Coordinates of C-alpha atoms in Angstrom, one line a residue:
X26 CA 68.0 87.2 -7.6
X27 CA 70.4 85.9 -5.0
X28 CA 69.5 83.8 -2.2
X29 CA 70.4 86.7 0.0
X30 CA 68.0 88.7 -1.7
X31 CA 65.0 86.4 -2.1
X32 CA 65.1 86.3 1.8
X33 CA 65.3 89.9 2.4
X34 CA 62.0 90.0 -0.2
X35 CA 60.2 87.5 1.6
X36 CA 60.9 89.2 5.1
X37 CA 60.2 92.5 3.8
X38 CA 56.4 91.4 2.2
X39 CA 55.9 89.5 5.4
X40 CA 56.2 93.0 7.5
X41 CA 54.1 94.8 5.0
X42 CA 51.4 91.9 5.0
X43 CA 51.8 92.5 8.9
X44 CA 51.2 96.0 8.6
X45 CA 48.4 95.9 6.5
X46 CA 46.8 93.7 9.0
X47 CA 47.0 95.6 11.6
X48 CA 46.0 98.9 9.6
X49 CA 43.0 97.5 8.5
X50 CA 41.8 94.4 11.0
X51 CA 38.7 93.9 8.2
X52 CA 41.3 92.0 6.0
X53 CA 42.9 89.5 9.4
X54 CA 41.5 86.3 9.2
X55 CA 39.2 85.4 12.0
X56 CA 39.7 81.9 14.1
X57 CA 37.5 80.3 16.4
X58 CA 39.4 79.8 19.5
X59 CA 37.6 78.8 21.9
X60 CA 33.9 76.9 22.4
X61 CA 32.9 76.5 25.9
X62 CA 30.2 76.5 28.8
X63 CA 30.1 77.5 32.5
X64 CA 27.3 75.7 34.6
X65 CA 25.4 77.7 37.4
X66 CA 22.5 77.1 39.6
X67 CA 20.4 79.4 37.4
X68 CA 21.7 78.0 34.1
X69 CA 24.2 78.0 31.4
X70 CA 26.5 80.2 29.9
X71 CA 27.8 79.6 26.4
X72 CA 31.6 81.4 25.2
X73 CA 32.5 81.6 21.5
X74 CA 36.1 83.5 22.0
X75 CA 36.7 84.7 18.8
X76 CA 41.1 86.0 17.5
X77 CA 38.8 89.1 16.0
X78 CA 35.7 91.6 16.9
X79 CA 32.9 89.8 14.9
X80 CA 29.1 91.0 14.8
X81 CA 26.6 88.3 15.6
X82 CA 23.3 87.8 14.0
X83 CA 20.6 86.3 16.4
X84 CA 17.9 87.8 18.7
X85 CA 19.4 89.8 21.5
X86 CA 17.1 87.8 23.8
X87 CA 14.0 85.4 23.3
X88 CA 12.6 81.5 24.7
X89 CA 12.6 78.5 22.6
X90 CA 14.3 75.2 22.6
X91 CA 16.4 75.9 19.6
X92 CA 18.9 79.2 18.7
X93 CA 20.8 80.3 15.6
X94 CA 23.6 81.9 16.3
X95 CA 25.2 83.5 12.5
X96 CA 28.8 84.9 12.3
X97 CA 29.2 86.1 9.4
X98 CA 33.0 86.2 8.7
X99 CA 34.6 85.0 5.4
X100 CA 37.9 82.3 5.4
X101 CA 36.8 81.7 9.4
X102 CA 38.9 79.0 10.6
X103 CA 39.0 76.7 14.1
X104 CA 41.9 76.1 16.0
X105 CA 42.5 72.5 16.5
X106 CA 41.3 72.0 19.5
X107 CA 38.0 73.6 19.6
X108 CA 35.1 70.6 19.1
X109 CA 31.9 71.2 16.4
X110 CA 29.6 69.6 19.1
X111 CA 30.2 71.0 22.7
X112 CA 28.0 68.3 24.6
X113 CA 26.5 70.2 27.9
X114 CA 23.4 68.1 28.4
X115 CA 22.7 69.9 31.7
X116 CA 19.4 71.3 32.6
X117 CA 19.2 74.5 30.8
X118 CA 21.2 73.6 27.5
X119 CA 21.4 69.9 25.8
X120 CA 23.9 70.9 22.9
X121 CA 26.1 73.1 20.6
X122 CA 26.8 72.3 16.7
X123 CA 29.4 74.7 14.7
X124 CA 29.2 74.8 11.3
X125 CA 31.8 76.1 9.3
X126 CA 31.0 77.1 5.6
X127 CA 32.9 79.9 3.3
X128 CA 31.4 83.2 4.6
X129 CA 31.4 82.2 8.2
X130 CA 29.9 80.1 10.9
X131 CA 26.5 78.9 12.0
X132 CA 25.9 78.3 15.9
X133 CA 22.8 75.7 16.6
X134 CA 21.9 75.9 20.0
X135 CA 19.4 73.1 21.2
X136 CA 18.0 74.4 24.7
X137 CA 15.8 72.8 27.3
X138 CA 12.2 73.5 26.6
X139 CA 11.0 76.2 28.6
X140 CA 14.8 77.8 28.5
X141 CA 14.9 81.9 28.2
X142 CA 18.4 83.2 26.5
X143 CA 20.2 86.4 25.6
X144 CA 23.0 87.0 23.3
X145 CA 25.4 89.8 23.5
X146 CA 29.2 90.1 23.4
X147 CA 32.6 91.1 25.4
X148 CA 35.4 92.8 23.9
X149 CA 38.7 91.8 24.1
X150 CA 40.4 92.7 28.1
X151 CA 43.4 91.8 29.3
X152 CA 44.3 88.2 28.3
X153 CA 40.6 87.7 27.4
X154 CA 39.7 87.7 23.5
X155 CA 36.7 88.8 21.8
X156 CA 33.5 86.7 23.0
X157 CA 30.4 86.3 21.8
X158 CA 28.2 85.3 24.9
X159 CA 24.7 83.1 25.1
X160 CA 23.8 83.2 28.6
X161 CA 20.6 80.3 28.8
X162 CA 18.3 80.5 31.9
X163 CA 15.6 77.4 33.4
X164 CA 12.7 78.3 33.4
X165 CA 12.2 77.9 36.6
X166 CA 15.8 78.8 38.1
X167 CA 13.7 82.3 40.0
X168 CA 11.0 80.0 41.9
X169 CA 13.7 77.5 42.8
X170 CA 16.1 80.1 44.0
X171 CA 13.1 82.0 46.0
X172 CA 12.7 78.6 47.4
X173 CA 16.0 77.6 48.7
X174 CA 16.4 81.0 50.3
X175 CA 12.9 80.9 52.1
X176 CA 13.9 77.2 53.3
X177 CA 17.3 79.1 54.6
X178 CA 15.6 81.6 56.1
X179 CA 12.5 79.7 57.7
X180 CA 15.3 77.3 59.3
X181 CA 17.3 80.4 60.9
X182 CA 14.2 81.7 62.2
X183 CA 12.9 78.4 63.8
X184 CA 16.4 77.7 65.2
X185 CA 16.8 81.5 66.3
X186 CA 20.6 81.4 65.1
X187 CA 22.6 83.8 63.3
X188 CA 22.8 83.6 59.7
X189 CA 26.4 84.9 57.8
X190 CA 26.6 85.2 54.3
X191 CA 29.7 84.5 53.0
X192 CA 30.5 85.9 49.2
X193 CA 33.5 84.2 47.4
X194 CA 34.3 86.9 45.3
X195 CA 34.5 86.8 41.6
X196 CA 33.8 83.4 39.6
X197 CA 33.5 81.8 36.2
X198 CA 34.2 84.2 33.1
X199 CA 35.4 86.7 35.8
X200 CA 38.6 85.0 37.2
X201 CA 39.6 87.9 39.2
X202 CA 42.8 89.3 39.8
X203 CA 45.5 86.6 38.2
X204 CA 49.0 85.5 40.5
X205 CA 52.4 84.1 39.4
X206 CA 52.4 80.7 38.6
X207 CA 48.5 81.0 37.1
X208 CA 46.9 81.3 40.9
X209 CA 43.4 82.8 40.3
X210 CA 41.3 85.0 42.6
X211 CA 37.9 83.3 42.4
X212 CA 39.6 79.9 43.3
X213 CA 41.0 81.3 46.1
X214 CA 38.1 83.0 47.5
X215 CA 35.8 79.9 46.7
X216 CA 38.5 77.6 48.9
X217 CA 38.4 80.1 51.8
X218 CA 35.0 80.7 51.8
X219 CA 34.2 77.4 52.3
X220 CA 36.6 76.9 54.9
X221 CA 34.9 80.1 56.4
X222 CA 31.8 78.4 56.6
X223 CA 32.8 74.9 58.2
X224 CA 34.5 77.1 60.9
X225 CA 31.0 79.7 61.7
X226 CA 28.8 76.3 61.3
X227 CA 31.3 75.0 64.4
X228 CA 30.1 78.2 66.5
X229 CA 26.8 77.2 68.4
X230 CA 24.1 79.8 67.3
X231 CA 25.6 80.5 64.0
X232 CA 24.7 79.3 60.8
X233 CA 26.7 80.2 57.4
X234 CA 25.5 80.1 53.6
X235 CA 27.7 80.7 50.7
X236 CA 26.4 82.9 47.6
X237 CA 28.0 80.3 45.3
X238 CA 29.8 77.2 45.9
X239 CA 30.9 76.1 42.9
X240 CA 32.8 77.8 39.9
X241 CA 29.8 80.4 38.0
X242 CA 29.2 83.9 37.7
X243 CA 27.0 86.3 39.9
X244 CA 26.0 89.8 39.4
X245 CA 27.7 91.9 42.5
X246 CA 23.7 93.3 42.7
X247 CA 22.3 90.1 43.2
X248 CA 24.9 88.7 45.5
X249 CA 23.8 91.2 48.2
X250 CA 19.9 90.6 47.4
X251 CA 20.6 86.8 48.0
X252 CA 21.5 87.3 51.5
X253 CA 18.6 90.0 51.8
X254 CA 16.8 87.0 51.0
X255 CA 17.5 84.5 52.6
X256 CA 16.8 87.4 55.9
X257 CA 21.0 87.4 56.3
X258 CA 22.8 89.1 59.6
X259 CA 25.7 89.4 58.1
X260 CA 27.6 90.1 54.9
X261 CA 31.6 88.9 54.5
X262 CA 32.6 89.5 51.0
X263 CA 36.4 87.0 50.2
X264 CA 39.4 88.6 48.0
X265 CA 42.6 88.6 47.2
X266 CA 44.4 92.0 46.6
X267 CA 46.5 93.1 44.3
X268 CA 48.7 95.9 43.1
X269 CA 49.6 97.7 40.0
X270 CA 52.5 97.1 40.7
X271 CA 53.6 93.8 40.5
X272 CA 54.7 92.7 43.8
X273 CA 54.8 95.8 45.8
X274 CA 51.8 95.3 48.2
X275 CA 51.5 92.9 51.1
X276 CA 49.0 92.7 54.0
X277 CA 45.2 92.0 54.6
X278 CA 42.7 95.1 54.5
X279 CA 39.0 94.7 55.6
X280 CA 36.6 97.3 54.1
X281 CA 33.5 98.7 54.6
X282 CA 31.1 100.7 52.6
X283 CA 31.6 104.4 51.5
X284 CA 29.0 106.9 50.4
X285 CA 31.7 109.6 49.6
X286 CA 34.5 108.3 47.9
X287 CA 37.3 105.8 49.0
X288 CA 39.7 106.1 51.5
X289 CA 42.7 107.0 49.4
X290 CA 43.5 106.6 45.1
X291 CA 44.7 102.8 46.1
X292 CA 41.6 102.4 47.8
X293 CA 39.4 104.0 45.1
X294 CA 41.4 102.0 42.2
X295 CA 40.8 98.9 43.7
X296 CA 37.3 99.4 44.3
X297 CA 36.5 100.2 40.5
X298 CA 38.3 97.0 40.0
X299 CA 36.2 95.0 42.1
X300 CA 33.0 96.6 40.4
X301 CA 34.5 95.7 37.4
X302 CA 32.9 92.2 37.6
X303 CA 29.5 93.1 36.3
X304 CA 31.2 94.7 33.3
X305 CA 33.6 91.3 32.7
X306 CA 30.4 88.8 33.4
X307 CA 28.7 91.0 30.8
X308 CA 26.0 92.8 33.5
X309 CA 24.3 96.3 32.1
X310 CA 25.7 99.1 34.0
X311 CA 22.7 99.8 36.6
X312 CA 22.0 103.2 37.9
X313 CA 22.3 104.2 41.6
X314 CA 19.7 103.4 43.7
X315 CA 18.2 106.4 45.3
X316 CA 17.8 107.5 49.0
X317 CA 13.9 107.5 48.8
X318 CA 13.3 108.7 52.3
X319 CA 14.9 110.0 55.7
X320 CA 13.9 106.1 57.4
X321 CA 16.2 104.7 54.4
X322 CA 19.1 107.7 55.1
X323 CA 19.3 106.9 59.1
X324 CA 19.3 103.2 58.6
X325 CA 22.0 103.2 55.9
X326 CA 24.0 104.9 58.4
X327 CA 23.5 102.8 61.3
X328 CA 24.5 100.2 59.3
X329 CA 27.8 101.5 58.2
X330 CA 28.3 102.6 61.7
X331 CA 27.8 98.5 62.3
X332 CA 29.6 97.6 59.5
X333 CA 32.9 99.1 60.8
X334 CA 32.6 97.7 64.0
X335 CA 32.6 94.6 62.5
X336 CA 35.3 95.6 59.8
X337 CA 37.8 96.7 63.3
X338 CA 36.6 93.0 65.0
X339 CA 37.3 91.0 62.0
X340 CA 40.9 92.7 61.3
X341 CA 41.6 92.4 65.0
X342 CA 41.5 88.4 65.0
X343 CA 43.6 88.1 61.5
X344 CA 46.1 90.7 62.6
X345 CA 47.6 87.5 65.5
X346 CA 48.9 85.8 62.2
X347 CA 52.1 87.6 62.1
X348 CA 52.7 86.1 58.4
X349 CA 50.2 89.0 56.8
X350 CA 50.5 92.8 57.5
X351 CA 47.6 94.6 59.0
X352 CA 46.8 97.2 56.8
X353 CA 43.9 98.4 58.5
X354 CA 40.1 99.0 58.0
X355 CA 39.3 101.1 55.2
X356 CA 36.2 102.6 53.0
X357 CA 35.4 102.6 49.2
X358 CA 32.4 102.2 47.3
X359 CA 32.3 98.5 46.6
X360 CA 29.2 97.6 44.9
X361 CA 28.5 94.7 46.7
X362 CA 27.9 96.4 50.1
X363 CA 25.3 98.3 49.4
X364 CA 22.6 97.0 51.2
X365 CA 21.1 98.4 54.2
X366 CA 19.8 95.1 55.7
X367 CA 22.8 93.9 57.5
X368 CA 26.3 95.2 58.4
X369 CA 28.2 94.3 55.1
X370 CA 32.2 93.9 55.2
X371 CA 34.9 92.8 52.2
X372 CA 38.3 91.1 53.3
X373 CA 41.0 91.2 51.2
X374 CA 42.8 88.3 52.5
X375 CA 46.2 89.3 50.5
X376 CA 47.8 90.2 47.8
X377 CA 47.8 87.2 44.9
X378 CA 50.7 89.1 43.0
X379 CA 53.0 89.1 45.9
X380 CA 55.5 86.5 45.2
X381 CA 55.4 85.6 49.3
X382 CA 51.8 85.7 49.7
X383 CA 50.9 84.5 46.7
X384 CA 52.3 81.3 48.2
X385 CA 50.1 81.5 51.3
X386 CA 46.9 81.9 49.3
X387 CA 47.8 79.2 47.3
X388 CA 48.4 76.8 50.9
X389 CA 45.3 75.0 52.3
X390 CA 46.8 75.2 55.8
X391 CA 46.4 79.4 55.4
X392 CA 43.0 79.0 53.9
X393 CA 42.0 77.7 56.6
X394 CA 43.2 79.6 59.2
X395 CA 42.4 82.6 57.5
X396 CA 39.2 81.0 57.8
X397 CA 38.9 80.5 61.6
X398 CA 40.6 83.8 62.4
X399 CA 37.5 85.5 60.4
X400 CA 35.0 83.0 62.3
X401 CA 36.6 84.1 65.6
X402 CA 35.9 87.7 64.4
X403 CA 32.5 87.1 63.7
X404 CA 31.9 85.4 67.0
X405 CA 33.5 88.4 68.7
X406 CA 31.4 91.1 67.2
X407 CA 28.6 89.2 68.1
X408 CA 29.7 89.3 71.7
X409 CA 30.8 92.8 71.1
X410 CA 26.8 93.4 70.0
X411 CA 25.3 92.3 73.1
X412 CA 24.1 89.1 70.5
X413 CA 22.9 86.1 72.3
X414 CA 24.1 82.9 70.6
X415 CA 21.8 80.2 70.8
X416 CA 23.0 77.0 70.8
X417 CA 20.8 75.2 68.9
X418 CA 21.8 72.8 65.8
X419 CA 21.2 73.8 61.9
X420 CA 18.5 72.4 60.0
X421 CA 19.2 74.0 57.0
X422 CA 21.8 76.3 55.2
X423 CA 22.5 77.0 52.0
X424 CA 24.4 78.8 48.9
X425 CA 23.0 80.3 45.8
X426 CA 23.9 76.8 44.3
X427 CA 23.2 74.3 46.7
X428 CA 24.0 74.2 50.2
X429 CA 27.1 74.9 52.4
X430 CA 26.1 72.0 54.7

């Protein structure tokens, strides 16, 4: 056989070894790629991103101090850079061993005592692989939480301020809409949210909390229900757009709640992607809550009728930076504003796959005046509400994971 030929051999048994692969994904062997953890006030969540679907065996939920995870997959191998102990030794989990063996991997999880857990995994999205998912919970993460919110709330009361909740969209597992050059959503949100709240902390007679200040994961169901909580007047809700296709949107957009459908397809596309979170943090799909009486109907609707007023105020003061389009106030049934305590807005700030604005996101000098123009706003609808500002300093505010000052 010629050296010619030999070559053409090898090529062509390297396509059909390809093509049985991919035919049957059984015969592919599976790597570890990835071993790592994401911190939150609550507590931890473990990722095991896997190159192939794999099927875990382990309780789908339980409480102990120690958990097996089995992944049964023979030849598994680990990419280089993945460790066998992943050292957390924060207050929900202390460690993570791997062991490798011929017909697949062991997971030794040693928990805090007291620690609840449940196992479950994501399939393969976008540029995300397979996962298998431990999500590790204090013990007492619900009483603490309760706590901090009925200190926030306690403090607004004795200091008769106004309390705004601001929600940085998206966080941990759930990146959120991804820019050019690697720019992700939920750092952007995280940056002007905090900016948002140094600027309403500055107003006399407002106070501002954050739903998370740090990097983790929150259910869209229980970001509402921690303002709720904490007995919230506001809800502001901080994205960053973005369009199908790639560069062809530009503006800001501030929404409010719809009970009917969306505004337009855009609208109603971007909306499902927003709810997507739940699905990418690995949430249950919950069913709607119902209207359980006419009280509950006529309040919902006064506070939509509120929550575009404060939707038209809040575009008003970002639409004097001339650098970002107006696109107007819209409606579309974003999960997160579903709550009939408080008027409840979202601001897409603008659109992270826009080459131009991408840029501006990116910029702490934008952040922050995106910032103060959605502080004016606030301060304005308050005026517009007939709201009495008193100016009285803050004792205590908060976030979901700490405090926002």
């Amino acid at each position: 056989m010629t050296q010619r030929h030999r070559s053409r051999s090898i090529m062509f048994a390297g396509m059909m070894l390809a093509g049985l692969l991919a035919a049957h994904p059984a015969l592919a062997v599976t790597q570890l790629t990835g071993l790592r953890s994401w911190a939150s006030p609550s507590g931890t969540r473990i990722v095991l991103d896997f190159s192939e679907p794999v099927t875990p065996v382990a309780p789908d939920s339980g409480s102990s101090a120690q958990l097996v995870v089995a992944v049964p997959a023979p030849g598994l191998t680990v990419d280089a850079g993945v460790p066998s102990i992943l050292e957390v030794g924060d207050s929900a989990v202390v460690q993570v061993r791997s062991i490798v063996e011929s017909s697949g991997a062991r997971f030794w999880f040693e928990l805090r005592p007291g620690s609840s857990f449940r196992v479950f995994t994501l399939a393969a999205a976008d540029d995300k692989p397979f996962r298998v998912v431990v999500d590790v919970t204090r013990s007492s993460a619900r009483a603490d939480l309760a706590q901090r919110l009925a200190a926030i709330s306690a403090a607004k009361k004795k200091s008769r301020a106004r309390l705004v909740c601001i929600d940085a969209g998206h966080g941990g597992e759930d990146v959120g809409a991804r820019g050019p050059g690697g720019l992700y959503e939920k750092n952007v949100t995280l940056a002007v949210a905090k900016r948002l709240a140094d600027s309403l902390n500055a107003i006399p007679g407002v106070h501002a909390m954050l739903t998370r200040d740090s990097d983790f994961f929150i259910p869209l169901h229980d970001r509402y229900k921690i303002a709720e909580q904490a007995k919230a007047d506001l809800f502001v809700s901080i994205h960053c757009n973005s369009s199908r296709r790639r560069g062809s949107g530009s503006g800001t957009e501030v929404f409010f709640l719809s009970l009917k459908g969306a505004t337009d397809q855009a609208d109603q596309d971007l909306a499902d992607l927003e709810n997507a979170a739940d699905k990418v943090g690995g949430v249950a799909a919950q069913a709607e809550d119902e209207v359980v009486s006419v009280l509950y109907d006529v309040k919902r609707n006064s506070m939509l009728e509120r929550s575009q007023l404060l939707a038209e105020t809040l575009l008003d003061h970002v639409a004097t930076d001339r650098r970002v389009e107006a696109r107007g106030i819209k409606q579309a049934g974003f999960a997160v504003l579903k709550s009939v305590e408080f008027p409840s807005v979202l601001v897409e700030t603008a659109f992270i796959n826009n080459p131009r604005e991408v840029k501006l996101l990116a910029d702490p000098a934008f952040q922050a005046r995106m910032a103060g123009q959605i502080a004016s706003g606030v301060e304005a609808y308050f005026v517009r509400t007939g709201v009495t500002l008193v100016p009285e300093p803050a004792t205590a505010t908060g976030s979901e994971g700490g405090g926002s000052r």
